[in-house]
Each structure stands twice: as C-alpha cells, then as structure tokens.
Amino acid sequence: MKTTLKRIFVLLLTAVLFGCAAIPCLAITQNGKITVTLEDDQKNKISPLTVNICQIATLNNTGYYPTAAFENSGLSIAGVVNNPNETVTKTLVDYIKDNRIHTVSAVSANGTVSFDNLDLGIWVVFPEEDERYIFNPYIVFLPFESGGQLHYEITSAPKLEDHTPNAINIYVVKKWEDKNNASKKRPASITVELLNGSAVVDSVTLSESNGWSHTFPKLAKDGSYSVKEKAVPDYQASYSGDAVNGFVITNTYAGEKLPQTGQYWWPIILMSIAGTCFVLLGVYEIGVKKNGKKK
C-alpha cells in the first residue's frame, strides 16, 4: 500500500512538472466507485448486510486534504497515507462514530454493495457493529494506481467473520418408536424446521446419513426456539427438550398393529386353528356321551 501511495504522489508531482503526456493524468472531475463483495468461507453470498463508508480526505493535483469533518480532528492525513494499517483505520472509525460524522450506508443485495459517484480522495469502509457478519475496517484510495494506470473503480472482498452476539447452538435428534421399522413404513428422511416464535429461521433434512440429528449453529441467545417436523404418514410426533438441552422428536408408529419384532405370524395362525379344533372335538365328545346315556 505504501508503494502504491508513493506512486500516486510521484504521478501527481510529475504531472505538475512535466504534464500528462507520458503518464496517466489525474481526472479531478471524474468520480469514483467502491464495490464491496460479501461472501463467507463457503463462498455463500451474504445479504442483507449494511456497509458504511466515510470520506476523510479529498484529492486534487497537489495532494490529499482533510475533509471539513477532520480538519480539527488532530489526525494526520499524512500519517494515514504513509501508514494505513489496522490501528490507524480503527482510530478513524472510532472518531467517526464518537463525533457522529456523516457516513454513506448501503445494504448488500446478492452479496454485493456498491457506492457510485464518489469524490476522489481517501475513504474508510466499515461494517455495522450489530450485524451477524462483520469485517475489519479498511481504507480505500480513489483513484488507485496499478501498472501505471489510475483506477477509479475499486472492488474489494473483505474477510467476513460470523459475529452473532451471545450465540448458542441448538441440537435436535429424531427417535423412532416403531419396533425397528417392523412395518417398513419409516421414511428415508424427514424435514425439521427451527422456529423462533412463529417464524421459521432454518430447516434441515434428517436421515440415517447424519444419525437423524443436527446442530443449528450460532443462533441469538435471546430467541424463543422450538422445532417442528413436517408430517410423516403413519407416525405420530411428540416433542421434548428445549433450546439449552436440545430437542428430541419422537415418532411413534400409528398405523396397523405391529407384531413383536422377530416373531412370525404363521405359528400363531396354526395354534389358533389347532385350538379351535380341540374345542370342537371336545364339544363333539360331550355330545356323543350324552346321546349314549339316553339310549
């Protein structure tokens, strides 16, 4: 970054002394653009996410000058130019917040937020503190010199951190009461929704592959959570547990009566037939005896 800034100054000085024939000429009347791409570690686009920018210095053919809001700040623009590190950037952001300095804010859509028609100079880019995802504030120079060219449109992709305050993880597990799937009606998977009050905040598919269990990560601690599965035919669901200790969803088979696991039906049928035969035989013998006595 220092090298880049020195190049810009060299370009400015050369432009003043020798004109713009052999180097890119600073277009003072041109506006700049800052685009911020917001993705997590899995390349998921993060939206909505609020991003703020604030101009701390303007730029003309002779150099950088503090904006009106920073003229009496005691902060050195030269220090920012020479050493735009994390500590300097944090100091700038703290000053902006403490003094309620005007900022421009925008909310990301499809993981991208753009700021158009910006004045040339030095800008600070920083996130909202109460967002789930945050990133380290950073400084953007408009224009940015690279390869002997001045670039007026800057795209950056800061590293996002999941910053849910007082976050908790919520565990859910599915249990089956169906005599080890004796009816063969157990589904291959089920869908479980996580609710905060009446609003669905997440869902998951449970199956043998994940042990019929899942952990919903990094949820706000002050939520009122519950779980609900989408109806499973022939099963009755019951719920127990809570967000702190985890939820248990028990599915009890409610279809036709199940035999004992491992027991065959045919011995029962044969025994029933045999029992009936014995009863009939007994009735017959009693009748024969009675008839014999009558004779």
mmCIF file of C-alpha atoms in Angstrom:
data_model
loop_
_atom_site.group_PDB
_atom_site.id
_atom_site.type_symbol
_atom_site.label_atom_id
_atom_site.label_comp_id
_atom_site.label_asym_id
_atom_site.label_seq_id
_atom_site.Cartn_x
_atom_site.Cartn_y
_atom_site.Cartn_z
ATOM 1 C CA MET A 1 0.000 0.000 0.000
ATOM 2 C CA LYS A 2 2.833 2.433 0.818
ATOM 3 C CA THR A 3 4.405 1.782 -2.573
ATOM 4 C CA THR A 4 1.104 2.447 -4.299
ATOM 5 C CA LEU A 5 0.616 5.730 -2.473
ATOM 6 C CA LYS A 6 4.147 6.874 -3.264
ATOM 7 C CA ARG A 7 3.480 6.092 -6.916
ATOM 8 C CA ILE A 8 0.373 8.243 -6.852
ATOM 9 C CA PHE A 9 2.350 11.118 -5.382
ATOM 10 C CA VAL A 10 5.085 10.645 -7.953
ATOM 11 C CA LEU A 11 2.470 10.667 -10.688
ATOM 12 C CA LEU A 12 0.907 13.822 -9.286
ATOM 13 C CA LEU A 13 4.260 15.584 -8.981
ATOM 14 C CA THR A 14 5.337 14.500 -12.451
ATOM 15 C CA ALA A 15 2.041 15.630 -13.878
ATOM 16 C CA VAL A 16 2.529 19.088 -12.378
ATOM 17 C CA LEU A 17 6.144 19.424 -13.560
ATOM 18 C CA PHE A 18 6.055 17.742 -16.961
ATOM 19 C CA GLY A 19 2.426 17.468 -17.967
ATOM 20 C CA CYS A 20 0.421 14.303 -18.672
ATOM 21 C CA ALA A 21 1.923 13.107 -21.934
ATOM 22 C CA ALA A 22 3.851 10.086 -20.625
ATOM 23 C CA ILE A 23 1.817 9.171 -17.511
ATOM 24 C CA PRO A 24 -1.847 8.759 -16.601
ATOM 25 C CA CYS A 25 -3.326 12.156 -15.862
ATOM 26 C CA LEU A 26 -5.452 12.553 -12.723
ATOM 27 C CA ALA A 27 -9.007 13.286 -13.794
ATOM 28 C CA ILE A 28 -10.111 15.587 -10.998
ATOM 29 C CA THR A 29 -13.603 15.941 -12.453
ATOM 30 C CA GLN A 30 -14.102 12.164 -12.594
ATOM 31 C CA ASN A 31 -15.989 10.377 -9.848
ATOM 32 C CA GLY A 32 -15.020 7.067 -8.272
ATOM 33 C CA LYS A 33 -16.824 3.881 -7.329
ATOM 34 C CA ILE A 34 -16.345 1.423 -4.478
ATOM 35 C CA THR A 35 -17.805 -2.089 -4.710
ATOM 36 C CA VAL A 36 -17.712 -4.485 -1.760
ATOM 37 C CA THR A 37 -18.221 -8.218 -2.295
ATOM 38 C CA LEU A 38 -19.518 -10.074 0.751
ATOM 39 C CA GLU A 39 -19.064 -13.862 0.951
ATOM 40 C CA ASP A 40 -18.450 -16.274 3.817
ATOM 41 C CA ASP A 41 -15.808 -19.014 3.921
ATOM 42 C CA GLN A 42 -18.060 -21.338 1.883
ATOM 43 C CA LYS A 43 -18.494 -18.664 -0.815
ATOM 44 C CA ASN A 44 -22.113 -18.074 0.189
ATOM 45 C CA LYS A 45 -23.245 -14.573 -0.740
ATOM 46 C CA ILE A 46 -24.206 -12.633 2.383
ATOM 47 C CA SER A 47 -27.288 -10.415 2.205
ATOM 48 C CA PRO A 48 -28.634 -8.248 3.620
ATOM 49 C CA LEU A 49 -25.576 -6.671 5.265
ATOM 50 C CA THR A 50 -25.084 -2.961 5.919
ATOM 51 C CA VAL A 51 -21.794 -1.379 4.834
ATOM 52 C CA ASN A 52 -20.722 2.185 5.696
ATOM 53 C CA ILE A 53 -18.201 4.468 4.030
ATOM 54 C CA CYS A 54 -16.880 7.857 5.107
ATOM 55 C CA GLN A 55 -14.573 10.258 3.256
ATOM 56 C CA ILE A 56 -11.729 11.556 5.391
ATOM 57 C CA ALA A 57 -9.709 13.393 2.719
ATOM 58 C CA THR A 58 -10.181 14.934 -0.706
ATOM 59 C CA LEU A 59 -7.691 14.795 -3.567
ATOM 60 C CA ASN A 60 -6.545 17.367 -6.100
ATOM 61 C CA ASN A 61 -3.473 17.805 -8.314
ATOM 62 C CA THR A 62 -1.319 18.769 -5.330
ATOM 63 C CA GLY A 63 -2.261 16.069 -2.825
ATOM 64 C CA TYR A 64 -4.682 14.913 -0.137
ATOM 65 C CA TYR A 65 -6.508 17.346 2.156
ATOM 66 C CA PRO A 66 -8.707 16.522 5.176
ATOM 67 C CA THR A 67 -12.433 16.982 4.765
ATOM 68 C CA ALA A 68 -14.137 19.606 6.926
ATOM 69 C CA ALA A 69 -15.146 16.983 9.484
ATOM 70 C CA PHE A 70 -11.485 16.015 10.017
ATOM 71 C CA GLU A 71 -9.756 19.408 9.853
ATOM 72 C CA ASN A 72 -9.717 19.777 13.637
ATOM 73 C CA SER A 73 -9.551 16.076 14.487
ATOM 74 C CA GLY A 74 -5.869 16.053 15.344
ATOM 75 C CA LEU A 75 -5.495 13.080 12.994
ATOM 76 C CA SER A 76 -2.683 13.297 10.481
ATOM 77 C CA ILE A 77 -3.713 12.664 6.884
ATOM 78 C CA ALA A 78 -0.039 12.261 6.042
ATOM 79 C CA GLY A 79 0.135 9.574 8.726
ATOM 80 C CA VAL A 80 -2.830 7.801 7.161
ATOM 81 C CA VAL A 81 -1.210 7.982 3.722
ATOM 82 C CA ASN A 82 2.157 6.725 4.925
ATOM 83 C CA ASN A 83 0.839 4.001 7.214
ATOM 84 C CA PRO A 84 -2.779 2.936 6.526
ATOM 85 C CA ASN A 85 -2.708 -0.020 8.922
ATOM 86 C CA GLU A 86 -5.402 -1.633 11.069
ATOM 87 C CA THR A 87 -4.700 0.539 14.131
ATOM 88 C CA VAL A 88 -4.935 3.759 12.139
ATOM 89 C CA THR A 89 -8.160 2.581 10.497
ATOM 90 C CA LYS A 90 -9.741 1.669 13.842
ATOM 91 C CA THR A 91 -8.835 5.104 15.214
ATOM 92 C CA LEU A 92 -10.561 6.722 12.249
ATOM 93 C CA VAL A 93 -13.704 4.618 12.682
ATOM 94 C CA ASP A 94 -13.857 5.385 16.413
ATOM 95 C CA TYR A 95 -13.559 9.105 15.642
ATOM 96 C CA ILE A 96 -16.333 8.859 13.036
ATOM 97 C CA LYS A 97 -18.688 7.128 15.486
ATOM 98 C CA ASP A 98 -17.840 9.275 18.517
ATOM 99 C CA ASN A 99 -18.394 12.508 16.593
ATOM 100 C CA ARG A 100 -21.382 11.300 14.562
ATOM 101 C CA ILE A 101 -19.696 12.213 11.318
ATOM 102 C CA HIS A 102 -21.805 11.785 8.196
ATOM 103 C CA THR A 103 -21.430 8.420 6.515
ATOM 104 C CA VAL A 104 -22.926 6.827 3.437
ATOM 105 C CA SER A 105 -24.612 3.476 4.055
ATOM 106 C CA ALA A 106 -25.911 0.779 1.740
ATOM 107 C CA VAL A 107 -27.348 -2.703 2.175
ATOM 108 C CA SER A 108 -25.962 -5.601 0.165
ATOM 109 C CA ALA A 109 -28.047 -7.438 -2.414
ATOM 110 C CA ASN A 110 -26.921 -10.828 -3.695
ATOM 111 C CA GLY A 111 -23.691 -10.445 -1.719
ATOM 112 C CA THR A 112 -22.654 -7.117 -3.276
ATOM 113 C CA VAL A 113 -22.929 -3.452 -2.299
ATOM 114 C CA SER A 114 -21.789 -0.543 -4.471
ATOM 115 C CA PHE A 115 -21.225 3.175 -3.889
ATOM 116 C CA ASP A 116 -21.280 5.289 -7.053
ATOM 117 C CA ASN A 117 -20.357 8.886 -7.910
ATOM 118 C CA LEU A 118 -17.855 9.249 -5.076
ATOM 119 C CA ASP A 119 -15.499 12.203 -4.766
ATOM 120 C CA LEU A 120 -11.832 11.376 -5.177
ATOM 121 C CA GLY A 121 -9.783 11.025 -2.023
ATOM 122 C CA ILE A 122 -9.456 8.693 0.953
ATOM 123 C CA TRP A 123 -12.422 6.667 2.169
ATOM 124 C CA VAL A 124 -12.894 4.388 5.165
ATOM 125 C CA VAL A 125 -15.073 1.289 4.731
ATOM 126 C CA PHE A 126 -16.554 -0.351 7.843
ATOM 127 C CA PRO A 127 -19.488 -2.589 8.912
ATOM 128 C CA GLU A 128 -22.343 -2.139 11.350
ATOM 129 C CA GLU A 129 -21.481 -3.468 14.809
ATOM 130 C CA ASP A 130 -24.786 -5.254 15.412
ATOM 131 C CA GLU A 131 -24.766 -7.295 12.204
ATOM 132 C CA ARG A 132 -24.294 -11.060 12.286
ATOM 133 C CA TYR A 133 -21.307 -10.772 9.940
ATOM 134 C CA ILE A 134 -18.563 -8.194 10.380
ATOM 135 C CA PHE A 135 -15.217 -7.411 8.764
ATOM 136 C CA ASN A 136 -12.180 -5.364 9.685
ATOM 137 C CA PRO A 137 -12.485 -1.722 8.575
ATOM 138 C CA TYR A 138 -10.131 -0.690 5.790
ATOM 139 C CA ILE A 139 -9.034 2.316 3.777
ATOM 140 C CA VAL A 140 -9.679 2.858 0.077
ATOM 141 C CA PHE A 141 -7.779 5.367 -2.067
ATOM 142 C CA LEU A 142 -9.634 6.817 -5.054
ATOM 143 C CA PRO A 143 -8.098 6.541 -7.544
ATOM 144 C CA PHE A 144 -5.843 3.520 -7.053
ATOM 145 C CA GLU A 145 -2.666 3.224 -9.108
ATOM 146 C CA SER A 146 -1.651 -0.123 -10.578
ATOM 147 C CA GLY A 147 0.550 -0.899 -13.559
ATOM 148 C CA GLY A 148 0.973 2.761 -14.391
ATOM 149 C CA GLN A 149 -2.788 3.250 -14.597
ATOM 150 C CA LEU A 150 -5.168 5.081 -12.280
ATOM 151 C CA HIS A 151 -8.266 3.047 -11.438
ATOM 152 C CA TYR A 152 -11.386 4.933 -10.412
ATOM 153 C CA GLU A 153 -13.497 1.862 -9.679
ATOM 154 C CA ILE A 154 -12.289 -0.242 -6.752
ATOM 155 C CA THR A 155 -13.636 -3.693 -5.866
ATOM 156 C CA SER A 156 -12.732 -5.359 -2.579
ATOM 157 C CA ALA A 157 -13.732 -8.563 -0.787
ATOM 158 C CA PRO A 158 -13.079 -8.258 2.962
ATOM 159 C CA LYS A 159 -12.917 -11.436 5.038
ATOM 160 C CA LEU A 160 -16.187 -11.863 6.905
ATOM 161 C CA GLU A 161 -16.466 -13.148 10.463
ATOM 162 C CA ASP A 162 -19.611 -14.642 11.954
ATOM 163 C CA HIS A 163 -20.207 -12.363 14.921
ATOM 164 C CA THR A 164 -23.557 -13.373 16.397
ATOM 165 C CA PRO A 165 -23.529 -11.906 19.944
ATOM 166 C CA ASN A 166 -24.335 -14.353 22.757
ATOM 167 C CA ALA A 167 -24.724 -17.116 20.187
ATOM 168 C CA ILE A 168 -25.939 -20.591 21.086
ATOM 169 C CA ASN A 169 -26.045 -23.895 19.215
ATOM 170 C CA ILE A 170 -29.296 -25.871 19.210
ATOM 171 C CA TYR A 171 -29.244 -29.662 18.911
ATOM 172 C CA VAL A 172 -32.118 -31.791 17.611
ATOM 173 C CA VAL A 173 -32.374 -35.569 17.356
ATOM 174 C CA LYS A 174 -35.044 -37.866 15.921
ATOM 175 C CA LYS A 175 -36.080 -41.082 17.707
ATOM 176 C CA TRP A 176 -38.317 -43.819 16.326
ATOM 177 C CA GLU A 177 -40.811 -45.965 18.245
ATOM 178 C CA ASP A 178 -41.756 -48.488 15.569
ATOM 179 C CA LYS A 179 -40.200 -51.808 16.640
ATOM 180 C CA ASN A 180 -37.146 -51.258 14.480
ATOM 181 C CA ASN A 181 -39.224 -50.320 11.437
ATOM 182 C CA ALA A 182 -41.195 -53.573 11.516
ATOM 183 C CA SER A 183 -43.899 -52.099 9.273
ATOM 184 C CA LYS A 184 -41.325 -50.916 6.719
ATOM 185 C CA LYS A 185 -43.134 -47.575 6.688
ATOM 186 C CA ARG A 186 -40.305 -45.464 8.121
ATOM 187 C CA PRO A 187 -39.298 -42.763 5.604
ATOM 188 C CA ALA A 188 -35.742 -42.413 4.312
ATOM 189 C CA SER A 189 -35.605 -38.828 5.581
ATOM 190 C CA ILE A 190 -37.663 -36.137 7.291
ATOM 191 C CA THR A 191 -37.584 -32.337 7.318
ATOM 192 C CA VAL A 192 -37.322 -30.462 10.605
ATOM 193 C CA GLU A 193 -37.884 -26.716 10.898
ATOM 194 C CA LEU A 194 -36.366 -24.491 13.578
ATOM 195 C CA LEU A 195 -38.706 -21.717 14.685
ATOM 196 C CA ASN A 196 -38.112 -18.528 16.633
ATOM 197 C CA GLY A 197 -41.576 -17.784 17.895
ATOM 198 C CA SER A 198 -43.749 -18.414 14.839
ATOM 199 C CA ALA A 199 -41.065 -17.592 12.275
ATOM 200 C CA VAL A 200 -39.075 -20.339 10.567
ATOM 201 C CA VAL A 201 -35.386 -19.431 10.816
ATOM 202 C CA ASP A 202 -33.812 -22.620 9.461
ATOM 203 C CA SER A 203 -34.575 -26.171 8.368
ATOM 204 C CA VAL A 204 -32.682 -29.432 7.964
ATOM 205 C CA THR A 205 -33.148 -32.877 6.467
ATOM 206 C CA LEU A 206 -32.539 -35.720 8.922
ATOM 207 C CA SER A 207 -31.724 -39.260 7.790
ATOM 208 C CA GLU A 208 -29.547 -42.283 8.541
ATOM 209 C CA SER A 209 -26.584 -40.472 6.954
ATOM 210 C CA ASN A 210 -26.476 -37.810 9.695
ATOM 211 C CA GLY A 211 -27.627 -40.088 12.505
ATOM 212 C CA TRP A 212 -31.083 -38.496 12.497
ATOM 213 C CA SER A 213 -29.565 -35.496 14.287
ATOM 214 C CA HIS A 214 -28.318 -31.971 13.593
ATOM 215 C CA THR A 215 -26.940 -28.901 15.349
ATOM 216 C CA PHE A 216 -28.210 -25.463 14.324
ATOM 217 C CA PRO A 217 -25.182 -23.190 14.883
ATOM 218 C CA LYS A 218 -24.701 -19.625 16.147
ATOM 219 C CA LEU A 219 -28.209 -18.513 16.989
ATOM 220 C CA ALA A 220 -29.119 -15.458 19.054
ATOM 221 C CA LYS A 221 -29.369 -16.470 22.701
ATOM 222 C CA ASP A 222 -32.491 -14.414 23.432
ATOM 223 C CA GLY A 223 -34.668 -16.254 20.893
ATOM 224 C CA SER A 224 -37.772 -18.310 21.704
ATOM 225 C CA TYR A 225 -36.955 -21.512 19.851
ATOM 226 C CA SER A 226 -38.887 -24.655 19.043
ATOM 227 C CA VAL A 227 -38.726 -27.375 16.405
ATOM 228 C CA LYS A 228 -41.391 -28.901 14.199
ATOM 229 C CA GLU A 229 -41.195 -31.700 11.688
ATOM 230 C CA LYS A 230 -43.185 -31.885 8.504
ATOM 231 C CA ALA A 231 -45.884 -34.546 8.915
ATOM 232 C CA VAL A 232 -44.799 -38.156 8.425
ATOM 233 C CA PRO A 233 -47.556 -40.568 7.256
ATOM 234 C CA ASP A 234 -48.494 -43.353 9.716
ATOM 235 C CA TYR A 235 -46.480 -41.753 12.540
ATOM 236 C CA GLN A 236 -47.420 -39.551 15.484
ATOM 237 C CA ALA A 237 -44.777 -36.986 16.537
ATOM 238 C CA SER A 238 -44.120 -35.849 20.120
ATOM 239 C CA TYR A 239 -41.625 -33.225 21.271
ATOM 240 C CA SER A 240 -39.456 -32.817 24.352
ATOM 241 C CA GLY A 241 -36.441 -30.773 25.448
ATOM 242 C CA ASP A 242 -35.520 -27.143 24.929
ATOM 243 C CA ALA A 243 -33.002 -24.869 23.205
ATOM 244 C CA VAL A 244 -30.453 -25.223 26.013
ATOM 245 C CA ASN A 245 -30.506 -29.012 26.395
ATOM 246 C CA GLY A 246 -31.528 -29.909 22.860
ATOM 247 C CA PHE A 247 -34.787 -31.083 21.321
ATOM 248 C CA VAL A 248 -35.952 -34.683 20.924
ATOM 249 C CA ILE A 249 -38.586 -35.541 18.330
ATOM 250 C CA THR A 250 -40.091 -38.999 18.884
ATOM 251 C CA ASN A 251 -42.090 -40.580 16.085
ATOM 252 C CA THR A 252 -44.397 -43.376 17.213
ATOM 253 C CA TYR A 253 -45.870 -45.703 14.617
ATOM 254 C CA ALA A 254 -49.646 -45.202 14.468
ATOM 255 C CA GLY A 255 -50.605 -47.479 11.577
ATOM 256 C CA GLU A 256 -51.788 -51.109 11.738
ATOM 257 C CA LYS A 257 -50.865 -53.120 14.836
ATOM 258 C CA LEU A 258 -47.328 -54.393 14.714
ATOM 259 C CA PRO A 259 -46.246 -57.944 15.688
ATOM 260 C CA GLN A 260 -43.402 -58.431 18.101
ATOM 261 C CA THR A 261 -40.068 -57.888 16.419
ATOM 262 C CA GLY A 262 -38.666 -61.220 15.167
ATOM 263 C CA GLN A 263 -41.945 -63.194 15.693
ATOM 264 C CA TYR A 264 -43.582 -64.998 12.747
ATOM 265 C CA TRP A 265 -47.334 -64.888 12.226
ATOM 266 C CA TRP A 266 -47.798 -68.442 10.907
ATOM 267 C CA PRO A 267 -47.272 -70.230 14.291
ATOM 268 C CA ILE A 268 -49.970 -68.028 15.774
ATOM 269 C CA ILE A 269 -52.371 -68.926 12.975
ATOM 270 C CA LEU A 270 -51.679 -72.665 13.325
ATOM 271 C CA MET A 271 -52.109 -72.503 17.092
ATOM 272 C CA SER A 272 -55.409 -70.697 16.664
ATOM 273 C CA ILE A 273 -56.683 -73.341 14.214
ATOM 274 C CA ALA A 274 -55.494 -76.163 16.465
ATOM 275 C CA GLY A 275 -57.173 -74.589 19.464
ATOM 276 C CA THR A 276 -60.429 -74.281 17.587
ATOM 277 C CA CYS A 277 -60.241 -77.949 16.518
ATOM 278 C CA PHE A 278 -59.691 -79.092 20.093
ATOM 279 C CA VAL A 279 -62.703 -77.095 21.253
ATOM 280 C CA LEU A 280 -64.890 -78.590 18.537
ATOM 281 C CA LEU A 281 -63.613 -82.088 19.298
ATOM 282 C CA GLY A 282 -64.405 -81.633 22.960
ATOM 283 C CA VAL A 283 -67.922 -80.447 22.179
ATOM 284 C CA TYR A 284 -68.406 -83.484 19.890
ATOM 285 C CA GLU A 285 -67.263 -85.965 22.538
ATOM 286 C CA ILE A 286 -69.567 -84.469 25.117
ATOM 287 C CA GLY A 287 -72.454 -84.765 22.700
ATOM 288 C CA VAL A 288 -71.671 -88.401 21.940
ATOM 289 C CA LYS A 289 -71.589 -89.284 25.632
ATOM 290 C CA LYS A 290 -74.909 -87.598 26.268
ATOM 291 C CA ASN A 291 -76.519 -89.394 23.376
ATOM 292 C CA GLY A 292 -75.150 -92.750 24.609
ATOM 293 C CA LYS A 293 -76.689 -92.275 28.030
ATOM 294 C CA LYS A 294 -80.054 -91.512 26.536
ATOM 295 C CA LYS A 295 -80.057 -94.864 24.790
#
